[in-house]
Short mmCIF file of C-alpha atoms (C1' of nucleotides) in Angstrom, two decimals:
data_model
loop_
_atom_site.label_atom_id
_atom_site.label_comp_id
_atom_site.label_asym_id
_atom_site.label_seq_id
_atom_site.Cartn_x
_atom_site.Cartn_y
_atom_site.Cartn_z
CA MET A 1 29.77 25.04 -8.58
CA GLN A 2 33.37 24.04 -8.18
CA THR A 3 35.94 26.22 -6.57
CA THR A 4 38.89 26.01 -8.94
CA THR A 5 39.94 26.23 -12.55
CA ASN A 6 38.09 26.10 -15.81
CA ALA A 7 40.00 23.26 -17.36
CA SER A 8 38.49 20.25 -19.04
CA GLN A 9 41.52 18.07 -18.29
CA SER A 10 42.39 16.69 -14.88
CA VAL A 11 43.73 19.23 -12.47
CA ALA A 12 46.91 18.84 -10.51
CA ASP A 13 45.30 19.48 -7.15
CA ALA A 14 42.07 17.69 -7.99
CA ILE A 15 40.24 15.72 -5.33
CA THR A 16 40.96 12.05 -5.92
CA CYS A 17 37.87 9.99 -5.49
CA MET A 18 37.07 6.30 -5.34
CA ILE A 19 33.71 4.66 -5.89
CA ALA A 20 32.60 1.52 -4.07
CA ASP A 21 29.20 0.12 -4.98
CA ASP A 22 28.06 -3.30 -6.01
CA HIS A 23 25.63 -1.93 -8.58
CA GLU A 24 27.32 -1.45 -11.91
CA VAL A 25 24.77 1.10 -13.07
CA VAL A 26 25.32 3.16 -9.96
CA ARG A 27 29.07 3.15 -10.39
CA GLU A 28 28.69 4.16 -13.97
CA GLY A 29 26.20 6.91 -13.25
CA LEU A 30 28.35 8.23 -10.48
CA ARG A 31 31.50 8.16 -12.54
CA LEU A 32 29.74 9.96 -15.35
CA ALA A 33 28.47 12.63 -12.97
CA LEU A 34 31.85 13.15 -11.37
CA SER A 35 33.68 13.15 -14.67
CA ARG A 36 31.98 16.43 -15.48
CA VAL A 37 33.57 18.14 -12.51
CA PRO A 38 37.07 19.40 -13.25
CA ASN A 39 38.41 19.31 -9.72
CA ILE A 40 37.29 15.77 -8.98
CA ARG A 41 39.15 12.82 -10.41
CA VAL A 42 37.86 9.28 -10.10
CA VAL A 43 40.83 7.05 -9.40
CA GLY A 44 39.14 3.71 -8.88
CA GLU A 45 36.00 1.67 -8.63
CA ALA A 46 35.29 -1.31 -6.43
CA SER A 47 32.29 -3.59 -6.42
CA ASP A 48 32.73 -5.18 -3.01
CA GLY A 49 34.15 -4.43 0.40
CA GLU A 50 37.38 -6.40 0.13
CA SER A 51 38.49 -4.89 -3.14
CA ALA A 52 37.51 -1.44 -1.86
CA VAL A 53 39.86 -1.84 1.07
CA ALA A 54 42.65 -3.17 -1.10
CA MET A 55 42.23 -0.49 -3.71
CA ALA A 56 42.02 2.29 -1.15
CA GLN A 57 45.36 1.24 0.30
CA ARG A 58 47.06 1.26 -3.06
CA ARG A 59 45.57 4.41 -4.53
CA ARG A 60 44.98 6.38 -1.34
CA PRO A 61 42.11 8.51 -2.61
CA ASP A 62 41.08 11.67 -0.80
CA VAL A 63 37.45 10.63 -0.75
CA ILE A 64 35.57 7.35 -1.14
CA VAL A 65 31.90 7.26 -2.05
CA MET A 66 30.80 3.98 -0.50
CA ASP A 67 27.62 1.99 -0.64
CA LEU A 68 26.64 0.31 2.60
CA ARG A 69 25.33 -2.89 1.12
CA MET A 70 27.96 -4.82 -0.71
CA GLY A 71 29.01 -8.39 -1.06
CA GLY A 72 31.57 -9.77 1.36
CA ILE A 73 32.37 -7.27 4.09
CA ASP A 74 29.89 -4.43 4.00
CA GLY A 75 30.57 -0.75 3.52
CA ILE A 76 30.82 -0.07 7.22
CA GLU A 77 33.46 -2.66 7.86
CA ALA A 78 35.33 -1.59 4.76
CA ALA A 79 35.26 2.00 5.99
CA ARG A 80 36.57 0.96 9.38
CA GLN A 81 39.48 -0.93 7.88
CA ILE A 82 40.34 1.84 5.46
CA ARG A 83 40.32 4.50 8.14
CA LYS A 84 42.48 2.35 10.37
CA THR A 85 45.33 2.33 7.87
CA ASN A 86 44.58 5.66 6.24
CA PRO A 87 42.86 8.09 8.60
CA ALA A 88 43.22 10.93 6.11
CA CYS A 89 40.81 9.21 3.76
CA ARG A 90 37.33 10.72 3.95
CA ILE A 91 34.44 8.36 3.41
CA VAL A 92 31.00 9.31 2.20
CA ILE A 93 28.24 6.80 2.88
CA PHE A 94 26.04 6.45 -0.18
CA THR A 95 22.91 4.55 0.66
CA GLY A 96 19.60 3.74 -0.96
CA GLN A 97 17.38 3.80 2.07
CA PRO A 98 18.07 5.50 5.35
CA GLU A 99 18.54 2.80 7.96
CA ARG A 100 19.18 3.93 11.47
CA ASN A 101 21.34 1.01 12.34
CA LEU A 102 23.70 1.31 9.43
CA LEU A 103 23.95 5.05 9.67
CA THR A 104 25.03 5.12 13.27
CA ARG A 105 27.45 2.30 12.65
CA GLY A 106 28.79 4.36 9.80
CA ARG A 107 29.30 7.33 12.04
CA ASP A 108 31.12 5.12 14.53
CA ALA A 109 33.32 3.83 11.73
CA GLY A 110 34.49 7.36 11.13
CA CYS A 111 32.58 8.29 8.02
CA ALA A 112 32.41 11.94 7.12
CA GLY A 113 29.36 12.14 4.91
CA TYR A 114 25.97 10.59 4.36
CA LEU A 115 24.17 10.69 1.04
CA LEU A 116 20.99 9.16 -0.29
CA LYS A 117 21.21 7.65 -3.73
CA GLU A 118 18.33 9.78 -4.88
CA ALA A 119 20.41 12.87 -4.21
CA PRO A 120 20.88 15.13 -7.23
CA HIS A 121 24.35 15.31 -8.69
CA THR A 122 24.92 18.74 -7.30
CA THR A 123 24.43 17.42 -3.79
CA ILE A 124 26.79 14.53 -4.37
CA ILE A 125 29.46 16.83 -5.73
CA ARG A 126 29.02 19.28 -2.90
CA ALA A 127 29.33 16.44 -0.39
CA ILE A 128 32.62 15.29 -1.90
CA GLU A 129 34.03 18.80 -1.91
CA ARG A 130 32.90 19.46 1.64
CA VAL A 131 34.28 16.29 3.19
CA SER A 132 37.56 16.63 1.31
CA GLY A 133 37.85 20.01 2.98
CA GLY A 134 37.52 18.39 6.37
CA ASP A 135 33.86 19.10 6.96
CA GLU A 136 31.09 16.65 7.51
CA PHE A 137 28.22 16.47 5.08
CA ILE A 138 24.86 14.97 5.87
CA ASP A 139 22.13 14.69 3.30
CA PRO A 140 19.27 16.84 4.60
CA ALA A 141 16.85 13.96 4.02
CA LEU A 142 19.02 11.77 6.22
CA ALA A 143 19.46 14.04 9.21
CA PRO A 144 16.22 13.07 10.95
CA ALA A 145 17.06 9.38 10.72
CA LEU A 146 20.41 10.03 12.34
CA ALA A 147 18.85 12.15 15.03
CA SER A 148 16.18 9.68 16.01
CA SER A 149 18.72 6.92 16.39
CA GLU A 150 18.84 7.46 20.12
CA ARG A 151 17.26 4.03 20.08
CA GLU A 152 20.77 2.77 19.55
CA GLY A 153 21.88 3.35 23.08
CA LEU A 154 18.54 2.58 24.60
CA LEU A 155 19.09 -1.10 25.20
CA THR A 156 22.25 -2.40 26.79
CA ASN A 157 24.30 -4.97 24.92
CA ARG A 158 23.01 -7.71 27.16
CA GLU A 159 19.42 -6.64 26.61
CA ARG A 160 19.86 -6.56 22.85
CA GLU A 161 21.49 -9.95 22.96
CA ILE A 162 18.60 -11.40 24.91
CA LEU A 163 16.01 -9.76 22.70
CA GLN A 164 17.72 -11.27 19.69
CA LEU A 165 17.45 -14.71 21.22
CA LEU A 166 13.77 -14.17 21.99
CA ALA A 167 13.25 -13.30 18.34
CA ASN A 168 14.80 -16.64 17.48
CA GLY A 169 12.12 -18.43 19.44
CA MET A 170 13.85 -19.06 22.72
CA SER A 171 12.04 -19.07 26.05
CA ASN A 172 13.41 -17.45 29.18
CA ASN A 173 14.73 -20.82 30.18
CA ASP A 174 16.39 -21.40 26.83
CA VAL A 175 18.09 -18.04 27.04
CA ALA A 176 19.21 -18.66 30.60
CA THR A 177 20.78 -21.96 29.61
CA LYS A 178 22.47 -20.52 26.57
CA LEU A 179 23.93 -17.56 28.42
CA PHE A 180 24.78 -19.51 31.58
CA ILE A 181 22.70 -17.24 33.76
CA SER A 182 19.65 -17.72 35.92
CA GLN A 183 16.16 -17.65 34.51
CA GLU A 184 15.40 -14.94 37.02
CA THR A 185 18.08 -12.82 35.46
CA VAL A 186 16.57 -13.29 32.05
CA LYS A 187 13.17 -12.30 33.37
CA SER A 188 14.71 -9.23 34.87
CA HIS A 189 16.31 -8.27 31.56
CA VAL A 190 13.06 -8.88 29.72
CA ARG A 191 11.19 -6.62 32.13
CA HIS A 192 13.69 -3.87 31.43
CA ILE A 193 13.41 -4.40 27.69
CA LEU A 194 9.62 -4.15 27.82
CA ALA A 195 9.83 -0.98 29.85
CA LYS A 196 12.38 0.65 27.57
CA LEU A 197 10.62 -0.21 24.34
CA GLU A 198 7.23 0.56 25.87
CA ALA A 199 5.97 -2.84 24.85
CA ASP A 200 3.28 -4.86 26.56
CA THR A 201 4.64 -8.24 25.53
CA ARG A 202 7.97 -9.68 24.47
CA THR A 203 6.39 -10.35 21.12
CA GLN A 204 5.67 -6.68 20.59
CA ALA A 205 9.15 -5.82 21.81
CA VAL A 206 10.65 -8.07 19.15
CA ALA A 207 8.40 -6.54 16.51
CA ILE A 208 9.47 -3.04 17.49
CA ALA A 209 13.12 -3.99 17.57
CA LEU A 210 12.94 -5.64 14.16
CA ARG A 211 11.16 -2.68 12.63
CA GLU A 212 13.68 -0.27 14.06
CA ALA A 213 16.58 -2.51 13.15
CA ILE A 214 17.69 -2.78 16.75
CA ILE A 215 18.01 -6.50 16.15
CA ASP A 216 18.07 -8.62 13.03
CA MET B 1 25.99 -8.85 -28.13
CA GLN B 2 23.08 -7.26 -29.93
CA THR B 3 21.19 -8.96 -32.70
CA THR B 4 20.90 -6.24 -35.33
CA THR B 5 22.80 -3.59 -37.25
CA ASN B 6 26.12 -1.98 -36.81
CA ALA B 7 24.91 1.59 -36.78
CA SER B 8 25.86 4.22 -34.29
CA GLN B 9 22.65 6.19 -34.84
CA SER B 10 19.19 5.18 -33.69
CA VAL B 11 17.59 2.40 -35.66
CA ALA B 12 14.13 2.57 -37.16
CA ASP B 13 12.90 -0.62 -35.52
CA ALA B 14 14.75 -0.07 -32.27
CA ILE B 15 13.21 -1.12 -28.98
CA THR B 16 11.86 1.98 -27.30
CA CYS B 17 12.66 1.99 -23.63
CA MET B 18 11.71 4.08 -20.64
CA ILE B 19 13.53 4.30 -17.33
CA ALA B 20 11.75 4.84 -14.03
CA ASP B 21 13.94 5.13 -10.96
CA ASP B 22 14.15 7.69 -8.22
CA HIS B 23 17.93 7.56 -8.08
CA GLU B 24 19.45 10.00 -10.52
CA VAL B 25 22.73 8.12 -10.65
CA VAL B 26 20.93 4.91 -11.48
CA ARG B 27 18.98 6.55 -14.30
CA GLU B 28 22.13 8.04 -15.65
CA GLY B 29 24.09 4.82 -15.43
CA LEU B 30 21.30 2.91 -17.07
CA ARG B 31 20.85 5.43 -19.84
CA LEU B 32 24.58 5.40 -20.51
CA ALA B 33 24.61 1.62 -20.67
CA LEU B 34 21.62 1.46 -22.99
CA SER B 35 22.88 4.26 -25.21
CA ARG B 36 25.68 1.96 -26.31
CA VAL B 37 23.21 -0.54 -27.71
CA PRO B 38 22.09 0.38 -31.23
CA ASN B 39 18.73 -1.37 -31.17
CA ILE B 40 17.61 0.13 -27.89
CA ARG B 41 16.46 3.72 -27.72
CA VAL B 42 15.72 5.42 -24.42
CA VAL B 43 12.64 7.56 -24.92
CA GLY B 44 12.08 8.85 -21.42
CA GLU B 45 13.04 8.92 -17.78
CA ALA B 46 10.82 9.25 -14.76
CA SER B 47 11.79 9.70 -11.15
CA ASP B 48 8.52 8.72 -9.50
CA GLY B 49 5.50 6.55 -10.08
CA GLU B 50 3.05 9.22 -11.18
CA SER B 51 5.27 10.70 -13.84
CA ALA B 52 6.18 7.21 -15.01
CA VAL B 53 2.51 6.45 -15.62
CA ALA B 54 1.91 9.76 -17.37
CA MET B 55 5.01 9.48 -19.52
CA ALA B 56 4.29 5.88 -20.45
CA GLN B 57 0.90 6.87 -21.77
CA ARG B 58 2.28 9.65 -23.91
CA ARG B 59 5.36 7.94 -25.27
CA ARG B 60 4.15 4.33 -25.27
CA PRO B 61 7.53 2.64 -24.91
CA ASP B 62 8.00 -1.02 -25.72
CA VAL B 63 9.76 -1.66 -22.45
CA ILE B 64 9.98 0.10 -19.11
CA VAL B 65 12.78 -0.57 -16.67
CA MET B 66 11.17 0.24 -13.36
CA ASP B 67 12.45 0.51 -9.84
CA LEU B 68 10.12 -0.80 -7.17
CA ARG B 69 10.83 1.83 -4.57
CA MET B 70 9.87 5.25 -5.71
CA GLY B 71 8.22 8.27 -4.24
CA GLY B 72 4.45 8.58 -4.52
CA ILE B 73 2.93 5.44 -5.93
CA ASP B 74 5.48 2.68 -6.04
CA GLY B 75 6.74 0.76 -9.02
CA ILE B 76 4.18 -2.00 -8.62
CA GLU B 77 1.22 0.30 -8.67
CA ALA B 78 2.70 2.26 -11.55
CA ALA B 79 3.16 -1.00 -13.47
CA ARG B 80 -0.44 -1.98 -12.82
CA GLN B 81 -1.78 1.31 -14.08
CA ILE B 82 0.42 1.32 -17.14
CA ARG B 83 -0.54 -2.21 -18.12
CA LYS B 84 -4.19 -1.41 -17.65
CA THR B 85 -4.13 1.25 -20.35
CA ASN B 86 -1.32 -0.21 -22.42
CA PRO B 87 -1.09 -4.01 -22.14
CA ALA B 88 1.52 -4.17 -24.88
CA CYS B 89 4.01 -2.38 -22.70
CA ARG B 90 6.51 -4.79 -21.14
CA ILE B 91 7.77 -3.91 -17.71
CA VAL B 92 11.04 -5.02 -16.19
CA ILE B 93 11.29 -4.78 -12.43
CA PHE B 94 14.66 -3.36 -11.45
CA THR B 95 15.27 -3.77 -7.76
CA GLY B 96 18.11 -3.37 -5.34
CA GLN B 97 17.35 -6.19 -2.97
CA PRO B 98 15.19 -9.20 -3.67
CA GLU B 99 12.07 -8.87 -1.53
CA ARG B 100 9.57 -11.67 -1.76
CA ASN B 101 6.62 -9.47 -1.13
CA LEU B 102 7.36 -6.93 -3.81
CA LEU B 103 8.39 -9.51 -6.36
CA THR B 104 5.20 -11.49 -6.16
CA ARG B 105 3.17 -8.32 -6.24
CA GLY B 106 5.13 -7.36 -9.32
CA ARG B 107 4.30 -10.63 -10.98
CA ASP B 108 0.64 -10.09 -10.18
CA ALA B 109 0.86 -6.62 -11.69
CA GLY B 110 1.86 -8.19 -14.98
CA CYS B 111 5.55 -7.50 -15.07
CA ALA B 112 7.62 -9.45 -17.55
CA GLY B 113 11.10 -9.28 -16.12
CA TYR B 114 12.97 -9.11 -12.85
CA LEU B 115 16.45 -7.69 -12.54
CA LEU B 116 18.76 -6.95 -9.65
CA LYS B 117 20.54 -3.64 -9.75
CA GLU B 118 23.86 -5.39 -9.37
CA ALA B 119 23.26 -7.12 -12.68
CA PRO B 120 25.96 -6.53 -15.28
CA HIS B 121 24.98 -4.44 -18.28
CA THR B 122 24.88 -7.45 -20.53
CA THR B 123 22.19 -9.01 -18.37
CA ILE B 124 20.14 -5.82 -18.34
CA ILE B 125 20.33 -5.52 -22.10
CA ARG B 126 19.47 -9.15 -22.60
CA ALA B 127 16.48 -8.76 -20.33
CA ILE B 128 15.17 -5.81 -22.32
CA GLU B 129 15.58 -7.66 -25.59
CA ARG B 130 13.97 -10.78 -24.26
CA VAL B 131 10.88 -9.16 -22.78
CA SER B 132 10.38 -6.98 -25.86
CA GLY B 133 10.25 -10.24 -27.80
CA GLY B 134 7.44 -11.46 -25.60
CA ASP B 135 9.45 -13.66 -23.26
CA GLU B 136 9.83 -13.37 -19.56
CA PHE B 137 13.21 -12.71 -18.04
CA ILE B 138 14.13 -13.43 -14.48
CA ASP B 139 17.51 -12.59 -13.05
CA PRO B 140 19.06 -15.92 -12.05
CA ALA B 141 19.87 -14.49 -8.63
CA LEU B 142 16.23 -13.63 -8.17
CA ALA B 143 14.64 -16.92 -9.14
CA PRO B 144 14.99 -18.59 -5.74
CA ALA B 145 13.33 -15.65 -4.02
CA LEU B 146 10.38 -15.88 -6.37
CA ALA B 147 10.14 -19.60 -5.95
CA SER B 148 10.20 -19.56 -2.17
CA SER B 149 7.42 -17.04 -2.10
CA GLU B 150 4.99 -19.85 -1.46
CA ARG B 151 5.07 -18.27 1.95
CA GLU B 152 2.51 -15.90 0.49
CA GLY B 153 -0.32 -18.37 0.58
CA LEU B 154 0.93 -20.22 3.60
CA LEU B 155 -1.09 -18.39 6.19
CA THR B 156 -4.78 -17.76 5.77
CA ASN B 157 -6.04 -14.22 5.87
CA ARG B 158 -7.35 -14.74 9.36
CA GLU B 159 -4.06 -16.14 10.54
CA ARG B 160 -2.13 -13.25 9.06
CA GLU B 161 -4.54 -10.82 10.65
CA ILE B 162 -4.07 -12.40 14.05
CA LEU B 163 -0.31 -12.58 13.69
CA GLN B 164 -0.27 -8.90 12.87
CA LEU B 165 -2.15 -8.15 16.07
CA LEU B 166 0.25 -10.27 18.08
CA ALA B 167 3.09 -8.22 16.64
CA ASN B 168 1.34 -5.14 17.97
CA GLY B 169 1.54 -6.50 21.48
CA MET B 170 -1.91 -7.99 21.91
CA SER B 171 -2.56 -11.09 23.98
CA ASN B 172 -4.87 -13.89 22.90
CA ASN B 173 -7.59 -12.26 24.92
CA ASP B 174 -7.00 -8.85 23.36
CA VAL B 175 -7.21 -10.36 19.91
CA ALA B 176 -10.36 -12.27 20.80
CA THR B 177 -12.04 -9.11 22.02
CA LYS B 178 -10.97 -7.08 19.01
CA LEU B 179 -12.12 -9.68 16.52
CA PHE B 180 -15.29 -10.63 18.42
CA ILE B 181 -14.28 -14.27 18.64
CA SER B 182 -13.50 -16.62 21.49
CA GLN B 183 -10.09 -16.78 23.07
CA GLU B 184 -10.11 -20.48 22.26
CA THR B 185 -10.40 -19.63 18.60
CA VAL B 186 -7.44 -17.33 18.83
CA LYS B 187 -5.44 -20.05 20.53
CA SER B 188 -6.39 -22.41 17.77
CA HIS B 189 -5.25 -19.95 15.12
CA VAL B 190 -2.00 -19.33 16.94
CA ARG B 191 -1.31 -23.06 17.12
CA HIS B 192 -1.76 -23.26 13.37
CA ILE B 193 0.47 -20.26 12.81
CA LEU B 194 3.24 -21.76 14.92
CA ALA B 195 2.98 -25.03 13.05
CA LYS B 196 3.02 -23.41 9.62
CA LEU B 197 5.91 -21.09 10.32
CA GLU B 198 7.75 -23.82 12.22
CA ALA B 199 8.10 -21.51 15.17
CA ASP B 200 8.36 -22.53 18.79
CA THR B 201 6.83 -19.38 20.20
CA ARG B 202 4.53 -16.63 19.00
CA THR B 203 7.45 -14.28 19.39
CA GLN B 204 9.52 -16.23 16.90
CA ALA B 205 6.55 -16.46 14.58
CA VAL B 206 6.28 -12.68 14.55
CA ALA B 207 10.01 -12.36 13.95
CA ILE B 208 9.83 -14.74 11.01
CA ALA B 209 6.79 -13.03 9.57
CA LEU B 210 8.40 -9.61 9.85
CA ARG B 211 11.62 -10.77 8.25
CA GLU B 212 9.74 -12.39 5.40
CA ALA B 213 7.40 -9.46 5.06
CA ILE B 214 4.34 -11.60 5.70
CA ILE B 215 3.22 -8.90 8.10
CA ASP B 216 4.35 -5.33 8.70
"C1'" DT C 1 -22.34 -35.45 -3.53
"C1'" DC C 2 -18.30 -35.89 -0.91
"C1'" DG C 3 -13.96 -34.29 0.65
"C1'" DT C 4 -11.26 -30.34 1.93
"C1'" DT C 5 -10.43 -26.21 4.12
"C1'" DG C 6 -11.16 -22.17 6.97
"C1'" DA C 7 -13.12 -20.55 10.93
"C1'" DT C 8 -15.16 -21.25 15.07
"C1'" DC C 9 -15.43 -23.32 19.82
"C1'" DC C 10 -14.42 -26.59 23.90
"C1'" DC C 11 -11.61 -29.56 27.33
"C1'" DC C 12 -7.37 -30.69 29.64
"C1'" DA C 13 -2.65 -30.30 31.38
"C1'" DT C 14 2.00 -28.06 32.08
"C1'" DA C 15 5.04 -24.44 31.12
"C1'" DA C 16 6.06 -19.74 30.36
"C1'" DC C 17 5.27 -14.95 31.08
"C1'" DG C 18 4.51 -10.23 33.40
"C1'" DG C 19 4.97 -7.35 37.38
"C1'" DG C 20 6.25 -6.14 42.02
"C1'" DG C 21 9.72 -6.03 45.45
"C1'" DG C 22 14.79 -6.21 46.96
"C1'" DA C 23 19.94 -6.99 46.82
"C1'" DG C 24 24.89 -7.82 45.81
"C1'" DC C 25 28.96 -6.77 42.84
"C1'" DG C 26 32.00 -4.73 39.52
"C1'" DT C 27 33.18 -0.80 36.52
"C1'" DG C 28 33.77 3.52 35.47
"C1'" DT C 29 32.94 8.46 36.03
"C1'" DG C 30 32.53 12.73 38.31
"C1'" DC D 1 35.24 8.54 47.58
"C1'" DA D 2 30.44 8.32 46.33
"C1'" DC D 3 27.30 7.54 42.71
"C1'" DA D 4 25.24 5.67 38.73
"C1'" DC D 5 24.76 1.81 35.87
"C1'" DG D 6 24.91 -2.72 34.05
"C1'" DC D 7 24.56 -7.40 35.28
"C1'" DT D 8 23.41 -10.80 38.21
"C1'" DC D 9 20.16 -13.36 41.41
"C1'" DC D 10 16.23 -14.12 44.66
"C1'" DC D 11 11.35 -13.91 46.58
"C1'" DC D 12 6.36 -13.36 45.81
"C1'" DC D 13 1.97 -13.55 42.99
"C1'" DG D 14 -1.50 -14.05 39.29
"C1'" DT D 15 -2.10 -14.30 34.37
"C1'" DT D 16 -1.00 -16.02 29.91
"C1'" DA D 17 0.76 -19.15 26.60
"C1'" DT D 18 1.62 -23.70 24.73
"C1'" DG D 19 0.39 -28.36 23.10
"C1'" DG D 20 -2.55 -32.13 23.05
"C1'" DG D 21 -7.13 -33.98 22.24
"C1'" DG D 22 -11.52 -33.11 20.28
"C1'" DA D 23 -15.94 -30.86 17.74
"C1'" DT D 24 -19.22 -28.11 14.56
"C1'" DC D 25 -20.50 -25.54 10.46
"C1'" DA D 26 -20.32 -23.11 6.02
"C1'" DA D 27 -18.16 -22.66 1.69
"C1'" DC D 28 -15.79 -24.23 -2.22
"C1'" DG D 29 -14.39 -27.35 -5.76
"C1'" DA D 30 -13.57 -32.02 -7.64
#
DNA sequence: TCGTTGATCCCCATAACGGGGGAGCGTGTG
DNA sequence: CACACGCTCCCCCGTTATGGGGATCAACGA
């Protein structure tokens, strides 16, 4: 399965790997799985975004396996910060459920791999080896979610912003006041939103956007 | 930390424990954690609801640590089926994020404990020991979510039904036609929904209901 | 039995929404 | 430079939603 050596001890040119996940059992399971692979060496574990960033800068691992949901700054933001100071570091998103929103944000943050937590160990190990070699690795089960995320660019920023306000119970007039624009402008935006989301009412548009994680 | 023995081998009166989770790394991490506790013995692992039910009936563990989200039938339904044929079996819900809906359904299914995956090992072990002794155990971080789930009975069935239709883009008139009632009745229901959810608009009501999983 | 609650229906008013058209203005891209 | 696109604003119109005030009736439980 691995490409080098037969040793049981750490290898000089091993892939250094960091784990960032707020679930202790996940970290432990992952470390155990990786410890069986001779050419992968786990050099650190973090349980939240801040410490992941700090640790990554000190230990400069080749690869980080990173959960998206963590306390403090989330995995995406942590990835962004890490790649800003250390572009050579390859980050593998390790997520429980495929969520369009987070995945595309992960891609934008410069992540190299996408794994589901239900992935078998062999897949996880392969992903680490592949991204450390410069490739991307996308969990087969995750590919469709990434593909169908064209929804991301469907609405403009302004439209998303307005839709978010509608979801918070604001009327056209409320939105207009808040954004310092005319009510007519808001109505215009809303018409576009309805057309793009193929919704009959603003209420349905909000429901669609919430379900597809276009807004929160 | 544990109450009995100093042995490194399994103990005769050990708590038998089963793990049901679709994430291999979680199962592995959990098994590793529990293997360090002398009076807990892991007697099986399942990766989906069906096999969890089948395995529970064959091996009759004292305690099952069960993820809510699994392929096939989910953890709740698995718990229900297991407790139907084996009421002595104590089930600990083991979930990533606290979700009102699933937690209350878990309680209804007769589960005895509620853990977050980010719980430290000591908490997990304590939970297993406590529920095997007949107590309930609720992760402190989870208690507020369970308490605030009064939202469950807040809306009547009819109100929930109507709110669901609103989320699908129907107008008052559409709803009235579909449900064979007067539009005035729908308006009356909507007024009540807005009041109960403390929403200013139907759109906000739908957003709230979606976020709190009152509707889908 | 009486009170409560859910579901149904009705009246009124004002406010908000949905849909159609057009148009100007800045930005950025080919 | 021309063109597309996002954002802004305006007009028109009819429909729908919101927020009060009522009311009736059946079912359920104290």
